[in-house]
PDB file of C-alpha atoms and ligand atoms in Angstrom:
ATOM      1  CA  UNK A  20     -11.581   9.270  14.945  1.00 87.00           C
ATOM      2  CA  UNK A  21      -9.164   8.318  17.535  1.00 94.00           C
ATOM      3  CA  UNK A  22      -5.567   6.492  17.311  1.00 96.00           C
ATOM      4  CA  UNK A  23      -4.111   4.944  20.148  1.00 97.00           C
ATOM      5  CA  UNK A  24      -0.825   3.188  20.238  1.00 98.00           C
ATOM      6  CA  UNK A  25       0.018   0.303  23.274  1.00 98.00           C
ATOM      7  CA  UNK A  26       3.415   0.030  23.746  1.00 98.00           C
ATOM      8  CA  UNK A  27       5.185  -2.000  26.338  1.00 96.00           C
ATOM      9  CA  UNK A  28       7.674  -4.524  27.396  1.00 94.00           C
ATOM     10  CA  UNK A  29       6.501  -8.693  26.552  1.00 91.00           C
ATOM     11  CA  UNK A  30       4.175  -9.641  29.090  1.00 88.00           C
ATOM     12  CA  UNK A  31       2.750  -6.179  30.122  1.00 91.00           C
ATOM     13  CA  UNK A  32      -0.590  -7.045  29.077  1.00 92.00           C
ATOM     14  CA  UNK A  33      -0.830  -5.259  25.784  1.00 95.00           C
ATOM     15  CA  UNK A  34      -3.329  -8.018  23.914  1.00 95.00           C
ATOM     16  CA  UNK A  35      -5.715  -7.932  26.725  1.00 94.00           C
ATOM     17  CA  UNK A  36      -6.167  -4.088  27.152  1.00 97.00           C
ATOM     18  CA  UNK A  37      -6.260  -3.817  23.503  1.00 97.00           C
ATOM     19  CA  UNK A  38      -9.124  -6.431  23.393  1.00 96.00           C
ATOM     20  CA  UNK A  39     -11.003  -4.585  25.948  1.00 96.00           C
ATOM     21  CA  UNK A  40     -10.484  -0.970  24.741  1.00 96.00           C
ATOM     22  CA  UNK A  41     -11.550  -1.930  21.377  1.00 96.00           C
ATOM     23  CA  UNK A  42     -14.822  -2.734  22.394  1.00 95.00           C
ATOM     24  CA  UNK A  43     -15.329   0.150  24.742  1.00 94.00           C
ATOM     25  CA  UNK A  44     -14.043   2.547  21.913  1.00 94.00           C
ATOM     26  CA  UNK A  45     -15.644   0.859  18.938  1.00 94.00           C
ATOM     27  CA  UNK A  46     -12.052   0.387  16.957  1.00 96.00           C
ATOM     28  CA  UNK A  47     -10.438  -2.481  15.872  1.00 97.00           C
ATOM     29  CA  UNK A  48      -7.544  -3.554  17.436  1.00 97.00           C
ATOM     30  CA  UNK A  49      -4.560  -4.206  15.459  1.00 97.00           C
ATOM     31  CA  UNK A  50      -2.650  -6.724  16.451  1.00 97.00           C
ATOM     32  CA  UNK A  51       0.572  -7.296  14.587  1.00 97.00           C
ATOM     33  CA  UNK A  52       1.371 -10.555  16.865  1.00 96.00           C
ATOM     34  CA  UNK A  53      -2.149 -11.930  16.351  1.00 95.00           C
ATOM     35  CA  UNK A  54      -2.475 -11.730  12.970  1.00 96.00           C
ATOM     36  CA  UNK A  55       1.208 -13.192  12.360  1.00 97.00           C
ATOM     37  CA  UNK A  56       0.332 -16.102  14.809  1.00 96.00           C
ATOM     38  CA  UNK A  57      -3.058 -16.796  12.657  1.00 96.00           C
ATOM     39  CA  UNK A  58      -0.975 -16.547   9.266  1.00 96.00           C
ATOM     40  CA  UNK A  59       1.209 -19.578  11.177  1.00 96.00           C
ATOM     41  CA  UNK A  60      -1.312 -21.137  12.177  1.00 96.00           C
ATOM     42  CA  UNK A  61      -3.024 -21.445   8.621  1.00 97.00           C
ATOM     43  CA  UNK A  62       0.096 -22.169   7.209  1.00 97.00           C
ATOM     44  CA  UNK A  63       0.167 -18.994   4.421  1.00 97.00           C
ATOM     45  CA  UNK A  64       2.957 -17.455   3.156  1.00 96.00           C
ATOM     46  CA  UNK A  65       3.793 -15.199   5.208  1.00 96.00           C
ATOM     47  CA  UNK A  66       2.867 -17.362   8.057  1.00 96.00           C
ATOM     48  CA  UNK A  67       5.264 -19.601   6.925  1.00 97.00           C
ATOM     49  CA  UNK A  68       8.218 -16.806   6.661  1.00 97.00           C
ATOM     50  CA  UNK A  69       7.249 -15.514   9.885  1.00 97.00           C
ATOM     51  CA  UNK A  70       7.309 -18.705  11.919  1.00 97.00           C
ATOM     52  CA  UNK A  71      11.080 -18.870  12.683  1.00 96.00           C
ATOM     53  CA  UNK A  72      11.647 -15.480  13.578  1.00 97.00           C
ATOM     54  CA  UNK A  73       8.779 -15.792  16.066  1.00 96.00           C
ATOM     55  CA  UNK A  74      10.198 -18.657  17.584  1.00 94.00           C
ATOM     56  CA  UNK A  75      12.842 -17.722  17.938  1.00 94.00           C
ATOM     57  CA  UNK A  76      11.844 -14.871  19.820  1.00 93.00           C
ATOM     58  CA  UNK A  77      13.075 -11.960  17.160  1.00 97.00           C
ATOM     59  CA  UNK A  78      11.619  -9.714  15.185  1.00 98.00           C
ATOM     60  CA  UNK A  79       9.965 -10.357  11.573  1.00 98.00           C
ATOM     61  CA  UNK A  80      11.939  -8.142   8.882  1.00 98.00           C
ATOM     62  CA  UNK A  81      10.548  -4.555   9.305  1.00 98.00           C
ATOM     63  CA  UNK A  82       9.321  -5.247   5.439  1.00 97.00           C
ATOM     64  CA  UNK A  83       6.815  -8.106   5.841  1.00 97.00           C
ATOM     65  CA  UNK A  84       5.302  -6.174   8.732  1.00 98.00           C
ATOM     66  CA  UNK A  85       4.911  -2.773   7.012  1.00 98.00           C
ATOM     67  CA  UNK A  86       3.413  -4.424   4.407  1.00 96.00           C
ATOM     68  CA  UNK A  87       0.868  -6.292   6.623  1.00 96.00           C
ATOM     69  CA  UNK A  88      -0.127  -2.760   8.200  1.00 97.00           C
ATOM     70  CA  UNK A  89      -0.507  -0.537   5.449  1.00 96.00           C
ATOM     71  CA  UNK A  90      -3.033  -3.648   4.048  1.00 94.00           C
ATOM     72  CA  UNK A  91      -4.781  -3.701   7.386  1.00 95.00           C
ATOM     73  CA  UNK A  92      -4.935   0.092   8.011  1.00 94.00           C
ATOM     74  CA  UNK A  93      -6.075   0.809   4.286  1.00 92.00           C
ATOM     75  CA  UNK A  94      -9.485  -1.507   5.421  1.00 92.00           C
ATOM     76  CA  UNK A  95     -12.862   0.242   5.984  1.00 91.00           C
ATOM     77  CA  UNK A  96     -12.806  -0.238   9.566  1.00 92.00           C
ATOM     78  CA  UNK A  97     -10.148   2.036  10.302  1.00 91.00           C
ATOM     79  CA  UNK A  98     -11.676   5.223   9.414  1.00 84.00           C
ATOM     80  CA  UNK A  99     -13.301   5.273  12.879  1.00 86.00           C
ATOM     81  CA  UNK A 100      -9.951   5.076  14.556  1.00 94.00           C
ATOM     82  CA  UNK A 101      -7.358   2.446  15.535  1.00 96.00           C
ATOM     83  CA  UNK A 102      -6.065   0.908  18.366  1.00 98.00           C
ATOM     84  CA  UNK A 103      -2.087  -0.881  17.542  1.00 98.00           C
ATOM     85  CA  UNK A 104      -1.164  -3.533  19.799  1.00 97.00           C
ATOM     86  CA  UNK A 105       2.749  -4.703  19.338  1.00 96.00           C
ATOM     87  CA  UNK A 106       3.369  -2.163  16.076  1.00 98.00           C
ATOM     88  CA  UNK A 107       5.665  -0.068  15.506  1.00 98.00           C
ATOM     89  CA  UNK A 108       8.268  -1.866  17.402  1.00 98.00           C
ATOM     90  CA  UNK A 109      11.380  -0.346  15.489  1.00 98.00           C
ATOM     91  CA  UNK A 110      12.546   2.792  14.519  1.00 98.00           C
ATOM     92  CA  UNK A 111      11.808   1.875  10.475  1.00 98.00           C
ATOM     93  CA  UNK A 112       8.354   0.925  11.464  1.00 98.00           C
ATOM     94  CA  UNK A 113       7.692   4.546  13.131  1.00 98.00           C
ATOM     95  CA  UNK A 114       8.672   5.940   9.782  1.00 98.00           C
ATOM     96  CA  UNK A 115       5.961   3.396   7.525  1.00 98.00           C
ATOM     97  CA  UNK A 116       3.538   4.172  10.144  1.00 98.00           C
ATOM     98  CA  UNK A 117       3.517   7.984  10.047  1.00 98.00           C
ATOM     99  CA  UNK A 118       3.859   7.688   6.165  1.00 97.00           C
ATOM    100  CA  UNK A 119       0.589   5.180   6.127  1.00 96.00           C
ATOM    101  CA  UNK A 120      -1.379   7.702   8.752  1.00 95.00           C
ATOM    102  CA  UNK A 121      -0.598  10.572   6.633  1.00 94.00           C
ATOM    103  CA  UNK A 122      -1.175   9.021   3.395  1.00 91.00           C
ATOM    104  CA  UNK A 123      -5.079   7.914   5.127  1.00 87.00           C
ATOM    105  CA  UNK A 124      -5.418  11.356   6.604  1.00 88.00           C
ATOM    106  CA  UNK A 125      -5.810  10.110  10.278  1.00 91.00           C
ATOM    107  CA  UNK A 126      -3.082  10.390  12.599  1.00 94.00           C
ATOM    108  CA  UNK A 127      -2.063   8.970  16.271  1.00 97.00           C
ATOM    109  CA  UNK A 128      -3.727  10.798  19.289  1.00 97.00           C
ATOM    110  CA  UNK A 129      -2.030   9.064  22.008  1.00 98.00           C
ATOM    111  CA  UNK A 130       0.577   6.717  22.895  1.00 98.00           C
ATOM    112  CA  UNK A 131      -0.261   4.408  26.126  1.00 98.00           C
ATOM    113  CA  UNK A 132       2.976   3.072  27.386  1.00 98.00           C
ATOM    114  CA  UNK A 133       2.381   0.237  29.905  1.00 97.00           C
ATOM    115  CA  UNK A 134       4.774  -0.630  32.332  1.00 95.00           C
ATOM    116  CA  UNK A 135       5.611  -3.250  34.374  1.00 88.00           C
ATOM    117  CA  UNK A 136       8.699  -4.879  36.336  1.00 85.00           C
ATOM    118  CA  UNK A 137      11.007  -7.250  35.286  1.00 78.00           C
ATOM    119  CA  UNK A 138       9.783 -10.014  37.537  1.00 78.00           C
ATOM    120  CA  UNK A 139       6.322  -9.677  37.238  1.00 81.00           C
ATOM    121  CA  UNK A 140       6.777  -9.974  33.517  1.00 84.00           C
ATOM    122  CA  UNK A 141       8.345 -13.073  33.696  1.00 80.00           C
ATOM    123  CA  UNK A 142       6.010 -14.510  35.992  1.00 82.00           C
ATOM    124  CA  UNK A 143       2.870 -13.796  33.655  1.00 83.00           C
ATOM    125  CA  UNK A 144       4.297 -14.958  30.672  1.00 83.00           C
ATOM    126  CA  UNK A 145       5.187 -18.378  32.362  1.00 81.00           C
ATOM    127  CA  UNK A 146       1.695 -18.319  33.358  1.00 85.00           C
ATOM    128  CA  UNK A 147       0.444 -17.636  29.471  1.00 83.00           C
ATOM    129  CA  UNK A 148       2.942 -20.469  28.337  1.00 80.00           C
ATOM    130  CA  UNK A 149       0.863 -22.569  30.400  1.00 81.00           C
ATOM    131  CA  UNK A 150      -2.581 -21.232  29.236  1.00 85.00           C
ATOM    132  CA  UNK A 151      -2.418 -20.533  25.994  1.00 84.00           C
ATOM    133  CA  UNK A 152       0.796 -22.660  25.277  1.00 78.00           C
ATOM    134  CA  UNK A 153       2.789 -20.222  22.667  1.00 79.00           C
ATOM    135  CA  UNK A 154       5.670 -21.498  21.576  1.00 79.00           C
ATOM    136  CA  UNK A 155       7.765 -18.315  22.267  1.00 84.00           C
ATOM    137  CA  UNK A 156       6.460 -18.413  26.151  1.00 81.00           C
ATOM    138  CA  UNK A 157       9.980 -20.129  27.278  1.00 84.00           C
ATOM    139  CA  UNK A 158      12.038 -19.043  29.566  1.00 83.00           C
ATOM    140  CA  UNK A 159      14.842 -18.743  27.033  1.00 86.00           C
ATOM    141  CA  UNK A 160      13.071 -17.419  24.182  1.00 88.00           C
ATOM    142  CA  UNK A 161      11.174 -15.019  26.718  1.00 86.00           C
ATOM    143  CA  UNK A 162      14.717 -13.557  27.964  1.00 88.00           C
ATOM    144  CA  UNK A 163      15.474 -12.801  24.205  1.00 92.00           C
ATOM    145  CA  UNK A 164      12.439 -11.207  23.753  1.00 92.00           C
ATOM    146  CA  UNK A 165      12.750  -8.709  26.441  1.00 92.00           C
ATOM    147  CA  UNK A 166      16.289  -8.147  25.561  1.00 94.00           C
ATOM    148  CA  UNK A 167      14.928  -7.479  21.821  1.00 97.00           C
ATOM    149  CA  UNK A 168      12.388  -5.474  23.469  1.00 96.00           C
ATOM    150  CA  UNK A 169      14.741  -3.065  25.388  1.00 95.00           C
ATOM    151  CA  UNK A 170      17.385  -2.389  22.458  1.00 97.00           C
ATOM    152  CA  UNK A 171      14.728  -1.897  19.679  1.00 98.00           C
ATOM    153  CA  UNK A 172      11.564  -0.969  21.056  1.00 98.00           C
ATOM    154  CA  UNK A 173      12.278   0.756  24.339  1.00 97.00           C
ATOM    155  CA  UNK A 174      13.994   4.067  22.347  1.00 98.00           C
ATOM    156  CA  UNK A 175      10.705   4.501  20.479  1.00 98.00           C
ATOM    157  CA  UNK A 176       8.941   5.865  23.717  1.00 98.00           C
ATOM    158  CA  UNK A 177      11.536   8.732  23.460  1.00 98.00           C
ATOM    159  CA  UNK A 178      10.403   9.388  19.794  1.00 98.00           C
ATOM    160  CA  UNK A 179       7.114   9.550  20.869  1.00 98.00           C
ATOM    161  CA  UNK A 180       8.030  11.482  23.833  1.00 98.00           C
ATOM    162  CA  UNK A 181       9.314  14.555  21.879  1.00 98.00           C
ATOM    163  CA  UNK A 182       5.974  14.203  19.870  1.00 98.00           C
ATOM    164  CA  UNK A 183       4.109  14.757  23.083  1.00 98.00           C
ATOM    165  CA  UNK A 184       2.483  11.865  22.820  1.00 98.00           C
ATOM    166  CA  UNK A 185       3.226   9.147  25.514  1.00 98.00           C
ATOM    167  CA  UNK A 186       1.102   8.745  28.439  1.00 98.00           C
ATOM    168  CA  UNK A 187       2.291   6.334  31.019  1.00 97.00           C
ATOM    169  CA  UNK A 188      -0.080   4.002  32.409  1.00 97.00           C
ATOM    170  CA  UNK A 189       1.339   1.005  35.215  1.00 96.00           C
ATOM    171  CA  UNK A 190       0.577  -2.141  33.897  1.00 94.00           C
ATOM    172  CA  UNK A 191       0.171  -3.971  37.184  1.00 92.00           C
ATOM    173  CA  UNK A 192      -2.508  -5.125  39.062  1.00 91.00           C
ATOM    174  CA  UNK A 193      -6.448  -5.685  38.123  1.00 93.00           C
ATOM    175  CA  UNK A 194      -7.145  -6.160  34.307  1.00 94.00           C
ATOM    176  CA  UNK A 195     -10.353  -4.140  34.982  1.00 96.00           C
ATOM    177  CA  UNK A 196      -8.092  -1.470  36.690  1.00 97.00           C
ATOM    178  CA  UNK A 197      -5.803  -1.280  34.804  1.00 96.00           C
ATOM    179  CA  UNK A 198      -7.982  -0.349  31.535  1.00 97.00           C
ATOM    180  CA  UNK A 199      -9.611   2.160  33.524  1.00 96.00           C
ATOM    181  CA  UNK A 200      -6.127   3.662  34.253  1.00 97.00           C
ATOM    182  CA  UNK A 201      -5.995   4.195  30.708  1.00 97.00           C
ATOM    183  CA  UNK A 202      -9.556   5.348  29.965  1.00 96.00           C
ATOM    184  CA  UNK A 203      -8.248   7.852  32.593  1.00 96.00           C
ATOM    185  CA  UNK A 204      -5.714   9.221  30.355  1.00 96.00           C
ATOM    186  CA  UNK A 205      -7.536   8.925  27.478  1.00 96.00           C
ATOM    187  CA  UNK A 206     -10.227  11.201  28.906  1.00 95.00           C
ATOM    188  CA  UNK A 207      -7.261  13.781  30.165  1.00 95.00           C
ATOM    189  CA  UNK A 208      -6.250  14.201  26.662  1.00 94.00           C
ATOM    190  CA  UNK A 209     -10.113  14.377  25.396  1.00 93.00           C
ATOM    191  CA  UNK A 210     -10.680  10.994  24.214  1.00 91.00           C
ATOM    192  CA  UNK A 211     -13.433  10.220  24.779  1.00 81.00           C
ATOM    193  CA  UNK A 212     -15.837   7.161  24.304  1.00 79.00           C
ATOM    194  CA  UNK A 213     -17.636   8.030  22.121  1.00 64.00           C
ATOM    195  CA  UNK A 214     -14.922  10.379  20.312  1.00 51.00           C
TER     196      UNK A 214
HETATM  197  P1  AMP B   2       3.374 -10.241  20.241  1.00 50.24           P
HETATM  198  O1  AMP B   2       2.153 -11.103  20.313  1.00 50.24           O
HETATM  199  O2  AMP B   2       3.049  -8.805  20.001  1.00 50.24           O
HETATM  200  O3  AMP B   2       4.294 -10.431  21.408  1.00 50.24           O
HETATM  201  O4  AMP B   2       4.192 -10.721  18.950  1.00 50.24           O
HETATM  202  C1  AMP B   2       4.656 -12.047  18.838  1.00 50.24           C
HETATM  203  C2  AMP B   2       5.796 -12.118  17.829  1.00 50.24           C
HETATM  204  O5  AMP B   2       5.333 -11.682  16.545  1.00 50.24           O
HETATM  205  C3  AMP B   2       6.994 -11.225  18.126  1.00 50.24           C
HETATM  206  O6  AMP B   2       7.899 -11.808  19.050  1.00 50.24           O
HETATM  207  C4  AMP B   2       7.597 -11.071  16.746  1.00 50.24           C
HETATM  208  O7  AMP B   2       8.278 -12.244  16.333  1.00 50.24           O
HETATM  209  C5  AMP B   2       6.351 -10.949  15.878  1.00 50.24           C
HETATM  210  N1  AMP B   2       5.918  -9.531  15.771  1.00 50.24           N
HETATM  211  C6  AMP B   2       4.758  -8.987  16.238  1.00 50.24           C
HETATM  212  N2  AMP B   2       4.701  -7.673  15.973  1.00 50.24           N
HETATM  213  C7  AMP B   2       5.858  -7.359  15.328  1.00 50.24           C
HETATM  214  C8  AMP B   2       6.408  -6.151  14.818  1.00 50.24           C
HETATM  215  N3  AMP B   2       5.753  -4.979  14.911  1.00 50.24           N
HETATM  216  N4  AMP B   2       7.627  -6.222  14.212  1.00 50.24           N
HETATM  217  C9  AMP B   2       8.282  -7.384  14.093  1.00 50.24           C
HETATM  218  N5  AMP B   2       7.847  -8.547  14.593  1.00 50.24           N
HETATM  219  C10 AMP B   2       6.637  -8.551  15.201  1.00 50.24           C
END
């Protein structure tokens, strides 16, 4: 059983080390983004509520997406471990989330924080907007996002901090080096593999 949290600023390349990690790891990643954009993109419910605040580069209400993760960690998947991509992301989140681990029994082993500067962000998310063409890849909703970001997110590191938890891993360069960067940590706190 192993829980790892990414945690980083828009653009740090959260989704693709979580992709990657999963697989080495064998644990689903759990992407709160992902599974929001997917809920938009088949036009449910929730998909439907969460729509404007994603384009418009805020947060959805901290009560839609506590709800989505206690569904998604309560799956049989989990019990193996966890990897969260992009949750928690505010201070009432960290709260549901210890709550749900406890309730489960499992708990969070690390917490990868990926950095990256400023510029480099904003260069890689242009590039994205031109990939993958997300409609919250613009330059304006982008600057919102990464103010968003600092206020509400940034302060959770801290939290996690005086937990012990938070391993700091830079973001740029290589994908391929840059997950081993975090296997590297991983392994420093005993994670291993095939934990
Ligand atoms: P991401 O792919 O992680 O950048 O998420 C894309 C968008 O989904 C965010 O800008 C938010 O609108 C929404 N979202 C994803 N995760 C969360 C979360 N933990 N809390 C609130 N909103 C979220």
């Amino acid at each position: 059983m192993i829980g790892i949290l990414l945690i980083g600023p828009p653009g740090a390349g959260k989704g693709t080390q979580a992709a990657l990690l999963a697989i080495r790891y064998s644990i689903p990643a759990i992407s709160t983004g992902d599974i929001f954009r997917k809920n938009v993109a088949d036009e449910t419910p929730l998909g439907v509520e969460a729509k404007g605040y994603m384009d418009r580069g805020e947060y959805v209400p901290d009560s839609l997406t506590n709800a989505l993760v206690k569904d998604r960690l309560s799956q049989s998947d989990v019990l193996n471990g966890f990897l969260l991509d992009g949750y928690p992301r505010t201070l009432d989140q960290v709260e549901k989330l210890d709550e749900f681990l406890a309730q489960s029994g499992t708990k969070l082993d690390v917490v990868v924080q990926l950095t990256a500067d400023r510029e480099e962000l904003v260069s890689r998310l242009a590039n994205r907007a031109e990939q993958q063409g997300r409609t919250d890849d613009t330059p304006e909703v982008i600057r919102k996002r990464q103010t968003i970001y600092e206020q509400q997110t940034a302060p959770l590191i801290d939290v996690y901090a005086s937990r012990s938890l938070v391993a700091k891993v830079d973001g740029l360069g290589e994908v391929n080096v840059v997950t081993a960067r975090i296997s590297e940590v991983l392994n420093a706190r005993g994670l291993s593999e095939d934990a």
